[in-house]
PDB file of C-alpha atoms in Angstrom:
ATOM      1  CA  UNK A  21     -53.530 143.674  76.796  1.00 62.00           C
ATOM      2  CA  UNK A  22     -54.223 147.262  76.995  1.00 64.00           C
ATOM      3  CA  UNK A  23     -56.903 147.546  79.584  1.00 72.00           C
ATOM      4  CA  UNK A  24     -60.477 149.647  78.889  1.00 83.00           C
ATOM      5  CA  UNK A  25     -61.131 152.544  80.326  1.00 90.00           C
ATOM      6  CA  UNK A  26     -63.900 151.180  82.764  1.00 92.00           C
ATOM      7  CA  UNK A  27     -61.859 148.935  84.345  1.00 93.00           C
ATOM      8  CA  UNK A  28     -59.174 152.103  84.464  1.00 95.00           C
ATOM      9  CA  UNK A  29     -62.454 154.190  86.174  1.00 95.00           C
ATOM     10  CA  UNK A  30     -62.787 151.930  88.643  1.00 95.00           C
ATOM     11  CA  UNK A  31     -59.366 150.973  89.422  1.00 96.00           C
ATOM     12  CA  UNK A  32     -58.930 155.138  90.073  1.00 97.00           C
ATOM     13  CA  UNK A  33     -62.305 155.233  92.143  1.00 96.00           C
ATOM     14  CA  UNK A  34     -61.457 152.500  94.309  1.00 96.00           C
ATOM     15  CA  UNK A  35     -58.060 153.250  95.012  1.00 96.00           C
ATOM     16  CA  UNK A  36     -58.171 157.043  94.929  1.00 95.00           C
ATOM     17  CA  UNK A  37     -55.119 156.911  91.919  1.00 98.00           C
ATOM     18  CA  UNK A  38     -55.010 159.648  89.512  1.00 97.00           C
ATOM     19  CA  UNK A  39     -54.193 159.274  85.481  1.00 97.00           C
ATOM     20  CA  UNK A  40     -51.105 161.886  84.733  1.00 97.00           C
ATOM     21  CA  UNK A  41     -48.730 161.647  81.473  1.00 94.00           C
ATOM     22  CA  UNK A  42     -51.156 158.926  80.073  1.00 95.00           C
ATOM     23  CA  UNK A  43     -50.420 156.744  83.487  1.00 97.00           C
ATOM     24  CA  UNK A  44     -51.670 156.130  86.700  1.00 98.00           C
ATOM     25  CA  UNK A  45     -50.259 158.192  89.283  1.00 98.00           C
ATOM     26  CA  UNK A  46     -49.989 158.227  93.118  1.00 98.00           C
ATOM     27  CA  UNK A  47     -48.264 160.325  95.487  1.00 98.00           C
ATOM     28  CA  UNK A  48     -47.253 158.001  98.851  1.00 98.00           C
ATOM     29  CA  UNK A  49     -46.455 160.279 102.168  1.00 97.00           C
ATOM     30  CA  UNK A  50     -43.841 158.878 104.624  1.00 97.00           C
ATOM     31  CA  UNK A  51     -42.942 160.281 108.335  1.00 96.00           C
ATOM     32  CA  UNK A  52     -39.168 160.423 106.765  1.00 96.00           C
ATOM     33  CA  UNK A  53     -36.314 160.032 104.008  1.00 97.00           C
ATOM     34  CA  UNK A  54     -35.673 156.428 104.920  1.00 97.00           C
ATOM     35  CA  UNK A  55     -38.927 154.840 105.413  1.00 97.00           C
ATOM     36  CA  UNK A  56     -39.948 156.381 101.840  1.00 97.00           C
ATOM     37  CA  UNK A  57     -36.779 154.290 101.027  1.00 98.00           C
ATOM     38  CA  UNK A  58     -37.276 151.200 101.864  1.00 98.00           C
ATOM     39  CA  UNK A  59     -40.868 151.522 100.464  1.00 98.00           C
ATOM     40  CA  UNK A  60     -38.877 152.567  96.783  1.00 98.00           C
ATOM     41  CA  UNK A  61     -36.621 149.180  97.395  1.00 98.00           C
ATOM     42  CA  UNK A  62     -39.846 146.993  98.327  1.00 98.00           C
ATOM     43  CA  UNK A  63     -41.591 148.371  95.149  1.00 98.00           C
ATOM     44  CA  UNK A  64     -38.246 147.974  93.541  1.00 98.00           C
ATOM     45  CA  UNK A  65     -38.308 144.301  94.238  1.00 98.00           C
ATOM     46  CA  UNK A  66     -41.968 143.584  93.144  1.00 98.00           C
ATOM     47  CA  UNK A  67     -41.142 145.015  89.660  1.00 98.00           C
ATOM     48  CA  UNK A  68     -37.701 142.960  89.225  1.00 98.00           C
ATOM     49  CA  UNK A  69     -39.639 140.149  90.020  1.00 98.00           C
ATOM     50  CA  UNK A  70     -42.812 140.544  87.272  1.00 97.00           C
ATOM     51  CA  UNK A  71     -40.065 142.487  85.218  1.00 97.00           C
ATOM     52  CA  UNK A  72     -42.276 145.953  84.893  1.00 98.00           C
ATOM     53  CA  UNK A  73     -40.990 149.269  85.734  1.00 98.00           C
ATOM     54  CA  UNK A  74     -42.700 152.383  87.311  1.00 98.00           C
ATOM     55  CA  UNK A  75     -41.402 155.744  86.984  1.00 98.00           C
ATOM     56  CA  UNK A  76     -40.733 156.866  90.695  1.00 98.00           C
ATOM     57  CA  UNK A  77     -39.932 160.259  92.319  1.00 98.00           C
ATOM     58  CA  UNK A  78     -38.435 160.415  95.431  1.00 98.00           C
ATOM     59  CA  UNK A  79     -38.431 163.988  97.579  1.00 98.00           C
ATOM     60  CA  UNK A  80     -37.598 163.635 100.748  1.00 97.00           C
ATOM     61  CA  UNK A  81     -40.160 162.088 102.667  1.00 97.00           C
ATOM     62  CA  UNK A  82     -43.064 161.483  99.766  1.00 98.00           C
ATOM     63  CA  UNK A  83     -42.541 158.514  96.291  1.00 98.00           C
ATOM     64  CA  UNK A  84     -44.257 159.477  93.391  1.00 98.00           C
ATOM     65  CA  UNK A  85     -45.117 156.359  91.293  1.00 98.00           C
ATOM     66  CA  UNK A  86     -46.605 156.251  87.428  1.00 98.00           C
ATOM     67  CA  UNK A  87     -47.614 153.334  86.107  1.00 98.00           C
ATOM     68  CA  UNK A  88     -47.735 152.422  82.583  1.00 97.00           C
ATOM     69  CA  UNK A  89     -46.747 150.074  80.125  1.00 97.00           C
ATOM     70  CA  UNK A  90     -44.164 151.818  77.578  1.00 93.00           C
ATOM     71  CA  UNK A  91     -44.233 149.276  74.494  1.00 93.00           C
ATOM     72  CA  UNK A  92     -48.173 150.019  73.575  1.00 93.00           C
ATOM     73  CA  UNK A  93     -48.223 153.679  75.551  1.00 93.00           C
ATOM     74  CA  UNK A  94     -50.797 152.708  77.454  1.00 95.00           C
ATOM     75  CA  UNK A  95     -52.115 151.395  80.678  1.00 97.00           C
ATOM     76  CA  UNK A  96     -52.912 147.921  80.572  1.00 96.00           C
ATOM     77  CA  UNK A  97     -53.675 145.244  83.037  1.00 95.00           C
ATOM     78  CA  UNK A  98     -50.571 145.134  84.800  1.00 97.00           C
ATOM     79  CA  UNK A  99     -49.991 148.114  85.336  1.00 97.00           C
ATOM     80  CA  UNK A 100     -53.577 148.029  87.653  1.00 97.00           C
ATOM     81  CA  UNK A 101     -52.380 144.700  88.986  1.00 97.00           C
ATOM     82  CA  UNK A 102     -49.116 146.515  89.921  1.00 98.00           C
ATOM     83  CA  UNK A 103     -50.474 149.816  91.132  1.00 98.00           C
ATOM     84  CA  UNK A 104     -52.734 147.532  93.399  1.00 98.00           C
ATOM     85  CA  UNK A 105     -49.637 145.696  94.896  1.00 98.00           C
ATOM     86  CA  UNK A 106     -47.947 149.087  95.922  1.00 98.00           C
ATOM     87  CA  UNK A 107     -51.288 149.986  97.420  1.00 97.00           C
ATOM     88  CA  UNK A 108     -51.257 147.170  99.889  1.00 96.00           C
ATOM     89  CA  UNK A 109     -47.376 147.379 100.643  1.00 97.00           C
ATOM     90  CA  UNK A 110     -48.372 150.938 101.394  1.00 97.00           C
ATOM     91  CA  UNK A 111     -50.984 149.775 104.184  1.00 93.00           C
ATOM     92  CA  UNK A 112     -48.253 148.215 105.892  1.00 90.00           C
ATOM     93  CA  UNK A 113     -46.634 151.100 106.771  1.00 86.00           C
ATOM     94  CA  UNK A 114     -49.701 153.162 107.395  1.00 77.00           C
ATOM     95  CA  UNK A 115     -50.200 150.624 109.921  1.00 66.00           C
ATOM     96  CA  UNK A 116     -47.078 151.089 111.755  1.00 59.00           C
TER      97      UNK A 116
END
């Protein structure tokens, strides 16, 4: 269900996302090459397991992640439910 664009507002306000290329984009900051790693393999793993796909960029230290749902071009639902899920695996290693 492609999601409105209130819902899409909010999501963005609340979570300080950005929309790029029609998707919703966030740039994560690690202290190194293998901790931004092992965050790619833990996202990895959450979208093997609901079976949807983010684009990710990897330099270095920082992941790039867009979020969008390629067969209707647009951001729908779960690609806010995902985005969300990266944003709380994130917390756990802000916290460490």
């Amino acid at each position: 269900m492609v999601t409105n664009s209130n819902e899409i507002l909010e999501f963005l306000t609340t979570y300080n996302w950005e929309l790029r290329s029609k998707s919703l984009y966030n740039k994560y900051l690690f202290p190194n090459f293998i901790t931004a790693i092992k965050f790619i393999n833990e996202v990895a793993k959450i979208a093997e397991k609901y079976n949807h796909h983010p684009k990710l960029i990897n330099s270095y230290s920082s992941v790039e992640l867009y979020w969008i749902t390629n067969d209707v071009g647009e951001i729908t639902q779960i690609d806010i439910n995902m985005a969300k899920k990266c944003e709380f695996l994130y917390l756990n290693y802000k916290s460490k």
